[in-house]
PDB file of C-alpha atoms and ligand atoms in Angstrom:
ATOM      1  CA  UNK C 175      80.615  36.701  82.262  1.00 86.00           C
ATOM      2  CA  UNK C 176      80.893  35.071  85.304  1.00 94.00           C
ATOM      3  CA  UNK C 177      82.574  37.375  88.454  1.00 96.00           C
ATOM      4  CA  UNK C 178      85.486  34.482  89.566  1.00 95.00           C
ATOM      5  CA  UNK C 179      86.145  35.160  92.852  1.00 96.00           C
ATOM      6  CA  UNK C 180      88.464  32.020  93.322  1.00 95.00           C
ATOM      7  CA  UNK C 181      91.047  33.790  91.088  1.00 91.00           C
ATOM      8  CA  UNK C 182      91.734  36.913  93.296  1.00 89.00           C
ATOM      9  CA  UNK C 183      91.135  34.827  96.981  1.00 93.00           C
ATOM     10  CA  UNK C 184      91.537  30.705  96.835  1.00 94.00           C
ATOM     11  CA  UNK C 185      90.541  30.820 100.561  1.00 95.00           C
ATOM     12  CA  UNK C 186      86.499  31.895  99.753  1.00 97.00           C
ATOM     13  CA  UNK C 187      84.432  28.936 100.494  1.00 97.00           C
ATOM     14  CA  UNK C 188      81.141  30.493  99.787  1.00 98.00           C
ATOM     15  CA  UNK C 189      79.713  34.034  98.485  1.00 98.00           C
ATOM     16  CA  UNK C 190      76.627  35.476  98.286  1.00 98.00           C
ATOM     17  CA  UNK C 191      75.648  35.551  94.151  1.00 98.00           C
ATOM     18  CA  UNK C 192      72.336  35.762  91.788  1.00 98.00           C
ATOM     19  CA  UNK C 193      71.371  33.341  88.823  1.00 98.00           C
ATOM     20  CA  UNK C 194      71.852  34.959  85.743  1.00 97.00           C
ATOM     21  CA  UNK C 195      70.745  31.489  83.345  1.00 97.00           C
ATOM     22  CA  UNK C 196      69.700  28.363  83.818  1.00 97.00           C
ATOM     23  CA  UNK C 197      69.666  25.484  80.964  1.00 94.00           C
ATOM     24  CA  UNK C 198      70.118  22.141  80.364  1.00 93.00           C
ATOM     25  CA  UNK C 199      73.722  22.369  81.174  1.00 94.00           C
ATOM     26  CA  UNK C 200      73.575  23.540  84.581  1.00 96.00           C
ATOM     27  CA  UNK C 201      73.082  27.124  86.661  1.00 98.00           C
ATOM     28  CA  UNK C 202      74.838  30.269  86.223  1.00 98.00           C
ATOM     29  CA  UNK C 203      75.653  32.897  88.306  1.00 98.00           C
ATOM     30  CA  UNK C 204      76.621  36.638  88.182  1.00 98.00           C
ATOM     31  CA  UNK C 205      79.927  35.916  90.661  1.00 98.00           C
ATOM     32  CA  UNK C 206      81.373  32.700  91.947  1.00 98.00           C
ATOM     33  CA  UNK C 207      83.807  30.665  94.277  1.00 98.00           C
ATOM     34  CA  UNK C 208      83.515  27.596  92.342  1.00 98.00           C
ATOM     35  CA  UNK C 209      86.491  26.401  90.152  1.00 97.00           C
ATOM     36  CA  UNK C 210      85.602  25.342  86.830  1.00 97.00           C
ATOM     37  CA  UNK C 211      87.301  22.320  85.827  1.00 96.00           C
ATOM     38  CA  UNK C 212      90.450  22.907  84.227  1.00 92.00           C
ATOM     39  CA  UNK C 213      94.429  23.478  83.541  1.00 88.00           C
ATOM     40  CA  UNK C 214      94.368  19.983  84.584  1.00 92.00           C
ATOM     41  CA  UNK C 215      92.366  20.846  88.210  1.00 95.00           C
ATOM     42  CA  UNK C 216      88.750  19.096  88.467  1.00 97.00           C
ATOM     43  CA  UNK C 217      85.893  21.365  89.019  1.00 98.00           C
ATOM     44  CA  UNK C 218      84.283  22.052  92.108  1.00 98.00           C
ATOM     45  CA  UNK C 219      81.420  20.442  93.843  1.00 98.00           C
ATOM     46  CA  UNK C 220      79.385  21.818  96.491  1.00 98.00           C
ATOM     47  CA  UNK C 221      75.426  23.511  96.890  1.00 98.00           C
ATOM     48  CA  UNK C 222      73.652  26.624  96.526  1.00 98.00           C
ATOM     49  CA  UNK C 223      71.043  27.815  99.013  1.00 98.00           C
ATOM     50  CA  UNK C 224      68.180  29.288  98.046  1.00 98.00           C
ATOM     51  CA  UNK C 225      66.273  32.259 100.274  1.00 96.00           C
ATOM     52  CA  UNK C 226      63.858  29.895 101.533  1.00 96.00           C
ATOM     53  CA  UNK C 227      66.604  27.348 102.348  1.00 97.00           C
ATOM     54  CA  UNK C 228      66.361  24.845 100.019  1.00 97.00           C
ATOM     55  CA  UNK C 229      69.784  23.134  99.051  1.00 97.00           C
ATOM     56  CA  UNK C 230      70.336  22.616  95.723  1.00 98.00           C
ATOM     57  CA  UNK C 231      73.736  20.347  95.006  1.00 98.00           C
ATOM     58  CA  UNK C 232      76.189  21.269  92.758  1.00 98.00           C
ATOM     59  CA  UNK C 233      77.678  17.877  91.392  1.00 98.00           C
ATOM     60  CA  UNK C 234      80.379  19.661  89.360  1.00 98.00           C
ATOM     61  CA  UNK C 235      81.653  22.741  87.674  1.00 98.00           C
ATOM     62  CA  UNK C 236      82.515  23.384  83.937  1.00 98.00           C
ATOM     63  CA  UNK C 237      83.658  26.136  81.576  1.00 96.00           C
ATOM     64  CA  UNK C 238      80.767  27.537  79.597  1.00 93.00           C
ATOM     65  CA  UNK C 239      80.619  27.857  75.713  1.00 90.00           C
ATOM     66  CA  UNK C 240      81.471  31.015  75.482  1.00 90.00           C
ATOM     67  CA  UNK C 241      84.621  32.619  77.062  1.00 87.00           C
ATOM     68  CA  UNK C 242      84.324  33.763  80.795  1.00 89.00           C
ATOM     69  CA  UNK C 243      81.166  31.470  81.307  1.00 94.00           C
ATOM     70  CA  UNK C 244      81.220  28.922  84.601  1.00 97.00           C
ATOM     71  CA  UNK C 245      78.386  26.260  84.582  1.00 98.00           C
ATOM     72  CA  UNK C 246      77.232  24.522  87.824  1.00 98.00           C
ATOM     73  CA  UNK C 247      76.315  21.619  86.479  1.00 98.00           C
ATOM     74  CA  UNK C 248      73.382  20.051  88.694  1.00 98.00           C
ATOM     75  CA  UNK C 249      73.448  16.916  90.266  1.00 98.00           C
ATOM     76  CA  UNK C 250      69.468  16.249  89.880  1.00 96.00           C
ATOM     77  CA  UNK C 251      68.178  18.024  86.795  1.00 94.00           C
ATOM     78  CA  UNK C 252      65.110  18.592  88.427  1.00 94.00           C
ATOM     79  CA  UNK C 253      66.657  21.075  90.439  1.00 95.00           C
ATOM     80  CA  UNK C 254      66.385  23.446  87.684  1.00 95.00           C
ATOM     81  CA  UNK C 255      62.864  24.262  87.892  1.00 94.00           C
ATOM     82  CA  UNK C 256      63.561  25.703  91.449  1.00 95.00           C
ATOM     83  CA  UNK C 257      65.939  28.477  90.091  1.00 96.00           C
ATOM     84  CA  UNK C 258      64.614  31.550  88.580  1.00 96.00           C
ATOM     85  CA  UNK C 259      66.870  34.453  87.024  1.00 97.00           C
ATOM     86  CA  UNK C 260      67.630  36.749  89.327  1.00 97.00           C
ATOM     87  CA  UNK C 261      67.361  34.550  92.334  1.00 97.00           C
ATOM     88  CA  UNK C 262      69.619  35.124  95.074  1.00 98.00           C
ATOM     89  CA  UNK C 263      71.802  32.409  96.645  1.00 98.00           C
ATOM     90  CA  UNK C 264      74.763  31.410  98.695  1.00 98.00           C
ATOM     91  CA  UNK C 265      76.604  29.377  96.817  1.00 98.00           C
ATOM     92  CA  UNK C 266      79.142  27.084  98.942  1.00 98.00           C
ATOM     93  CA  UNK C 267      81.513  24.538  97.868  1.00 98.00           C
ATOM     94  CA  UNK C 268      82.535  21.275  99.357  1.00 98.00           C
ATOM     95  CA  UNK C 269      85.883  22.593 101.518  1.00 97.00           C
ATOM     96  CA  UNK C 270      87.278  19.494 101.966  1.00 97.00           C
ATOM     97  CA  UNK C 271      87.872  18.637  98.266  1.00 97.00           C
ATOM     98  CA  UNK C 272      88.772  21.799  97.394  1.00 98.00           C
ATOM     99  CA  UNK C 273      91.537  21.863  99.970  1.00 97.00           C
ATOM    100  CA  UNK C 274      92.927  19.114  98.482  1.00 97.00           C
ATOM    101  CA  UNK C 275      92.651  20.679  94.897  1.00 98.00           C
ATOM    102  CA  UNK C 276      94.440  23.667  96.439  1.00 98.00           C
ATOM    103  CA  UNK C 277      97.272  21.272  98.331  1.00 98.00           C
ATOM    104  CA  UNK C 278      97.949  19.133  95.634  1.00 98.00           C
ATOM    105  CA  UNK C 279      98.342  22.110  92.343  1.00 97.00           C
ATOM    106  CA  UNK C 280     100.684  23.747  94.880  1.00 97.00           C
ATOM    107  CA  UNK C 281     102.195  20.318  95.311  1.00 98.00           C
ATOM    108  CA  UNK C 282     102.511  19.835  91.057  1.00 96.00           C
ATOM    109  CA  UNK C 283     104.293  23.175  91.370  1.00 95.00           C
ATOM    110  CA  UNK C 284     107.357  21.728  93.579  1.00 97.00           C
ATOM    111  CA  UNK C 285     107.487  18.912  91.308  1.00 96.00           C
ATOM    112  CA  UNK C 286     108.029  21.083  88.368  1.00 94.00           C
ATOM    113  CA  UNK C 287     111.047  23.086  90.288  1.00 95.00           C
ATOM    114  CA  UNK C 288     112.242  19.183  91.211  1.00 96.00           C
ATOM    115  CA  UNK C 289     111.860  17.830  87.536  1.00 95.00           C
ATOM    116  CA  UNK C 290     112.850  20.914  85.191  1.00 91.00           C
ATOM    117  CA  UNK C 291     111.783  19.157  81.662  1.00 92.00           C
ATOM    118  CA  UNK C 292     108.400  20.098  79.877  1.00 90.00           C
ATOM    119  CA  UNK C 293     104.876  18.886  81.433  1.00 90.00           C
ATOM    120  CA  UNK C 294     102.521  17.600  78.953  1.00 88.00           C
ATOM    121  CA  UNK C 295      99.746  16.138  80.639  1.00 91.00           C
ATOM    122  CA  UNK C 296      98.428  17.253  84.102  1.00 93.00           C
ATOM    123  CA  UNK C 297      95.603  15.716  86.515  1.00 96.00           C
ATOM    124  CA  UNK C 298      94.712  17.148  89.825  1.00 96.00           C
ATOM    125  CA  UNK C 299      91.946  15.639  91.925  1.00 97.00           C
ATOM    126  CA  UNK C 300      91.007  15.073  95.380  1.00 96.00           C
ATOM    127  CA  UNK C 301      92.661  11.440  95.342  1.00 96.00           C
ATOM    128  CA  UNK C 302      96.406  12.286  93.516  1.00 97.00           C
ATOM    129  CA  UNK C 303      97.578  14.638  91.349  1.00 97.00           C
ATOM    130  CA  UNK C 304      99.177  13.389  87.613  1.00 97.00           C
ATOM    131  CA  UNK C 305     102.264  15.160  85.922  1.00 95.00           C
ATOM    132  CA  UNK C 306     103.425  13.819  82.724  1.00 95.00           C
ATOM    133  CA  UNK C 307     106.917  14.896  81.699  1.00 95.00           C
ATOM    134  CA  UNK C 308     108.428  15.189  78.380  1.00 94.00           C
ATOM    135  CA  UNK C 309     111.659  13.021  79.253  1.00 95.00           C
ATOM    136  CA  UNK C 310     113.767  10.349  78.716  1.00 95.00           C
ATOM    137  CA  UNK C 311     115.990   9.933  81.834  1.00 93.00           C
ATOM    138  CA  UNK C 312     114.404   7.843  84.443  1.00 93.00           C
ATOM    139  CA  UNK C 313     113.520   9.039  87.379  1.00 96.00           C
ATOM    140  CA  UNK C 314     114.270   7.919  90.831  1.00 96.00           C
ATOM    141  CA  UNK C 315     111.101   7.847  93.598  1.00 97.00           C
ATOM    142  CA  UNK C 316     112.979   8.408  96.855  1.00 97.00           C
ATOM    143  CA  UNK C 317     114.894  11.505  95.390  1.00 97.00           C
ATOM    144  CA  UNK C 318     111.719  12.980  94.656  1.00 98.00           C
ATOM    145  CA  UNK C 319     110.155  12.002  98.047  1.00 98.00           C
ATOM    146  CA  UNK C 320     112.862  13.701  99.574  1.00 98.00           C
ATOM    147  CA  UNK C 321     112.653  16.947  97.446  1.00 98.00           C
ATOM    148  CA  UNK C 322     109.074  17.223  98.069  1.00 98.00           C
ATOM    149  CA  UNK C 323     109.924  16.738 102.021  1.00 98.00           C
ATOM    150  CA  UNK C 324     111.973  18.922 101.425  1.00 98.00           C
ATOM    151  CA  UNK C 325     110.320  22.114 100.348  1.00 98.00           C
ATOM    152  CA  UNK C 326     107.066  21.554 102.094  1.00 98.00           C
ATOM    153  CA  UNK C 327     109.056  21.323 105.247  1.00 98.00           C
ATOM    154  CA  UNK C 328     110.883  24.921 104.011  1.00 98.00           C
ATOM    155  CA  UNK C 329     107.449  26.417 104.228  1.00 98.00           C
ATOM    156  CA  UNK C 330     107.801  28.669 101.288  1.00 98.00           C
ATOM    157  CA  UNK C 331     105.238  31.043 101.066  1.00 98.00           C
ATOM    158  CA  UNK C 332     103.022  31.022  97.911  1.00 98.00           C
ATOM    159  CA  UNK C 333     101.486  34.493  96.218  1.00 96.00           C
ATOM    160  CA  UNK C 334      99.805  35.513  92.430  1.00 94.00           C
ATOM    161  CA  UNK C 335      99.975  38.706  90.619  1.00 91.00           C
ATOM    162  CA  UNK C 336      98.658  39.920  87.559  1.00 91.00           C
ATOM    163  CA  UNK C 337     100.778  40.798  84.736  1.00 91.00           C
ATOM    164  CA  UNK C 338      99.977  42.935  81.322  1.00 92.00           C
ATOM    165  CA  UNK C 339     101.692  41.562  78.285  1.00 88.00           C
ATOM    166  CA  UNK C 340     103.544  44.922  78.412  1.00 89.00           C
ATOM    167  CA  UNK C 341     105.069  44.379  81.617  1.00 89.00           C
ATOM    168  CA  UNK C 342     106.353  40.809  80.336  1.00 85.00           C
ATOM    169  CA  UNK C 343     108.119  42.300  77.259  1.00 86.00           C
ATOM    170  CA  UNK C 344     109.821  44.756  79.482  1.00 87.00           C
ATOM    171  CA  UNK C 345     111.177  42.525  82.011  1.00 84.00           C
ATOM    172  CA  UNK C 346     112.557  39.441  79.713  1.00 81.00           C
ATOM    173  CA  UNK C 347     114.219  37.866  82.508  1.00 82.00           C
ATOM    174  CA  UNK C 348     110.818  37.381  84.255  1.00 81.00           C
ATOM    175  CA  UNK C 349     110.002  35.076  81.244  1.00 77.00           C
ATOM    176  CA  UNK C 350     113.389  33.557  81.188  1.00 76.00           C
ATOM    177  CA  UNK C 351     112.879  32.467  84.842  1.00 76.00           C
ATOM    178  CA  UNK C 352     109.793  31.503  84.560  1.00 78.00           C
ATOM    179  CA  UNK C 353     109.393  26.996  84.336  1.00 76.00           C
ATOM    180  CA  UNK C 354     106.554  27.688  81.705  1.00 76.00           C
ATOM    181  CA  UNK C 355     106.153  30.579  78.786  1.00 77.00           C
ATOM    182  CA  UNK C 356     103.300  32.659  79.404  1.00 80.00           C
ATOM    183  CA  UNK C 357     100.343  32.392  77.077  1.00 80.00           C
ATOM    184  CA  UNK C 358     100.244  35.908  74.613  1.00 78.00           C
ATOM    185  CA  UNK C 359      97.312  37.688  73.757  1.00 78.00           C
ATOM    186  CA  UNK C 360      94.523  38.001  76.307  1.00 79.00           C
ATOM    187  CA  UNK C 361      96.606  40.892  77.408  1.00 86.00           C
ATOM    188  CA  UNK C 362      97.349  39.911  81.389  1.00 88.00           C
ATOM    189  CA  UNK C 363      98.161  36.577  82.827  1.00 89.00           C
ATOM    190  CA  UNK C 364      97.872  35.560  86.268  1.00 91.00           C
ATOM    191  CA  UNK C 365     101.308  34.615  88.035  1.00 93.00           C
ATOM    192  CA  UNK C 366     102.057  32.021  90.746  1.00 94.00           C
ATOM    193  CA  UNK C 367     105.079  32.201  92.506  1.00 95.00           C
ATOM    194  CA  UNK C 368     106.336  29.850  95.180  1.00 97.00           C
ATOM    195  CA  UNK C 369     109.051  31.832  96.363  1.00 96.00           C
ATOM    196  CA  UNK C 370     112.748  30.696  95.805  1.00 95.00           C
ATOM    197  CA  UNK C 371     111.091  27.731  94.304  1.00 96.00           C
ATOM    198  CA  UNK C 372     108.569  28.127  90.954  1.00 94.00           C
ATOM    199  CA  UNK C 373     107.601  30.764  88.702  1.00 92.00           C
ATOM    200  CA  UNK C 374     104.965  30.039  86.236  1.00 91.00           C
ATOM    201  CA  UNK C 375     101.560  31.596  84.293  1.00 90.00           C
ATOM    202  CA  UNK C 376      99.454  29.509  86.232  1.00 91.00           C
ATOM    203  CA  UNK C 377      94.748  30.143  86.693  1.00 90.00           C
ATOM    204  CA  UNK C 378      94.546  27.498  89.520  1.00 94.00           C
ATOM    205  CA  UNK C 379      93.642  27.735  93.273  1.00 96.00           C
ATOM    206  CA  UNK C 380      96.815  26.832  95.174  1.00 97.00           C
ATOM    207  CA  UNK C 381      97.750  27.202  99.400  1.00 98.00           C
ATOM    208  CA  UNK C 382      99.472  30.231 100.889  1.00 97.00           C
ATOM    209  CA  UNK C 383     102.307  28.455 101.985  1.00 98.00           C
ATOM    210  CA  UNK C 384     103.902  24.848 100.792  1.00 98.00           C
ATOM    211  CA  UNK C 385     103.542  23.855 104.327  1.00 98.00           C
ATOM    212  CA  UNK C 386      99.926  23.404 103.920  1.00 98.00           C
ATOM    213  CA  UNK C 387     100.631  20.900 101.592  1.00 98.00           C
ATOM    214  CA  UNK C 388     101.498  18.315 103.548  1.00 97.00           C
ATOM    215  CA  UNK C 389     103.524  14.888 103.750  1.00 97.00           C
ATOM    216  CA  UNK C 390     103.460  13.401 100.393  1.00 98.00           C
ATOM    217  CA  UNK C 391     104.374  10.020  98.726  1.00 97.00           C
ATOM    218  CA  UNK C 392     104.746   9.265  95.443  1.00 98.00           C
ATOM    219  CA  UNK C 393     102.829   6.818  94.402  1.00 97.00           C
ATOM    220  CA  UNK C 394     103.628   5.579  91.208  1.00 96.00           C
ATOM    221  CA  UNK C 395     106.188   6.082  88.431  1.00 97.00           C
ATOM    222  CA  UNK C 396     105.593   5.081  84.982  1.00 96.00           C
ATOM    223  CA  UNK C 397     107.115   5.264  81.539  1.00 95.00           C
ATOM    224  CA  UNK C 398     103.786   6.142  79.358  1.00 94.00           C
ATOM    225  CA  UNK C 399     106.218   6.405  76.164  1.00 94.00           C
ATOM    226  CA  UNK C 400     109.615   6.791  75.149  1.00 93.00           C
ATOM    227  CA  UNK C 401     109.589  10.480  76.012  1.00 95.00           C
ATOM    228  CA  UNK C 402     107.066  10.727  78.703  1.00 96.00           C
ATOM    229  CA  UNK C 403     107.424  10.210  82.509  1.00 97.00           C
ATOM    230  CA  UNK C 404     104.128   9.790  84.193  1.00 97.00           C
ATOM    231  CA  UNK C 405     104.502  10.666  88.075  1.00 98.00           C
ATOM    232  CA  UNK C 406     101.606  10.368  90.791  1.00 98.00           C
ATOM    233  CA  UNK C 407     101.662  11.902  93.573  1.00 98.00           C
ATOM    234  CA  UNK C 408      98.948  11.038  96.948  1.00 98.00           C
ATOM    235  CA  UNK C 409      98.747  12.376 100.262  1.00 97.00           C
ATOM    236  CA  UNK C 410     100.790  10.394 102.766  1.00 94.00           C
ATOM    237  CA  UNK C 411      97.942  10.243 105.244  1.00 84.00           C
ATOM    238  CA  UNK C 412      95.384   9.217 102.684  1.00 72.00           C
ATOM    239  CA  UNK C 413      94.072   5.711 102.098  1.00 61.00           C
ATOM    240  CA  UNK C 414      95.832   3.819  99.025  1.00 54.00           C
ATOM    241  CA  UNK C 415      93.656   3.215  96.501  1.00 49.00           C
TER     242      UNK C 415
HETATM  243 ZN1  LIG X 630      99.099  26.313  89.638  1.00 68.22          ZN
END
């Protein structure tokens, strides 16, 4: 098990941490501020610096086989000779793409509040971020540009909590307000909360406050099916591409 220390504080860049195993997957580690890819949010990239200073680059970040485990997957496989078990290191990821992990989920968030019909497909990298929605209505780009405006300019401020299964069966409007049911059975989820705005069980890393997101655009609107709406979503100061 892997200490994730990007669950509790999205703000840690780096931490201090100690290789627990090394294989042909990747490195790793007894605590962590790297993201592993997932819920639709890519995985982190970044290094880890070894006592003597050598820099050893993380090209990516993946869930493990076995529940709780986060891989660092290597970007030079010879790397892996240079880590030993037990080996302290500071492990650091790349800021600037996680920042724009972090602006865009929060972003995916305010389009969920704007479009209130199922997601069922989700993409968030440092280029766009990808909502699919279960629909059939169409869906109209400047509205959305405006909503988005909108809330980011509201500067709502963003906050988690944990929650035991318990506490969600004793407060059933929780779940009713909620935009998406809570998974059962681990026993706690992790809730985000965009005040005024979203409710949902959500494990990403997200900003403190939807100001930090940004101008947006949308950048494309697609019918991927009958009953799916595909929207894309790109940083208004960003290069098209
Ligand atoms: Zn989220």
């Amino acid at each position: 098990m892997t200490e994730e220390l990007f669950r509790d504080d999205a703000t840690l860049m780096e931490c201090e941490a100690h290789v627990t195993q090394v294989d042909e997957r990747g490195v790793q580690l007894d605590r962590t501020v790297f993201y592993p890819h997932g819920g639709g949010q890519a995985g982190d990239r970044g290094e880890l610096v070894l006592a003597d200073g050598r820099v050893i680059v993380i090209a990516d970040t993946r869930k493990g086989e076995v529940p709780g485990d986060i891989v660092h997957v290597l970007a030079n496989a010879d790397d892996r000779a240079a880590l030993a078990i037990g080996a302290p290191v500071r492990a650091r990821i790349d800021v600037e793409r996680r920042r724009a992990h972090m602006r865009f989920h929060t972003a995916t968030h305010l389009l969920c509040a704007l479009i209130p019909h199922p997601v069922d497909g989700c993409s968030i990298t440092s280029d766009y971020a990808r909502l699919d929605f279960h629909m059939t209505d169409a869906l109209d780009k400047s509205v959305i540009e405006a909503g988005l405006e909108r809330l980011v300019g509201e500067a709502h401020p963003v906050s988690q909590r944990w929650i035991t299964d318990a506490e969600l069966d004793a407060n059933p409007g929780l779940v009713r307000s909620m935009s998406v049911q809570p998974p059962r059975g681990s026993g706690r989820v992790r809730l985000l909360e965009i005040e005024g705005v979203d409710l949902q069980p959500c494990g990403g890393t997200h900003v403190a406050n939807t100001a930090e997101i940004g101008a947006l655009v949308v950048r494309k609107i697609e019918k991927k099916s009958a009953s799916t709406r595909r929207v894309v979503l790109a940083f208004r100061d960003a290069p098209a591409g």
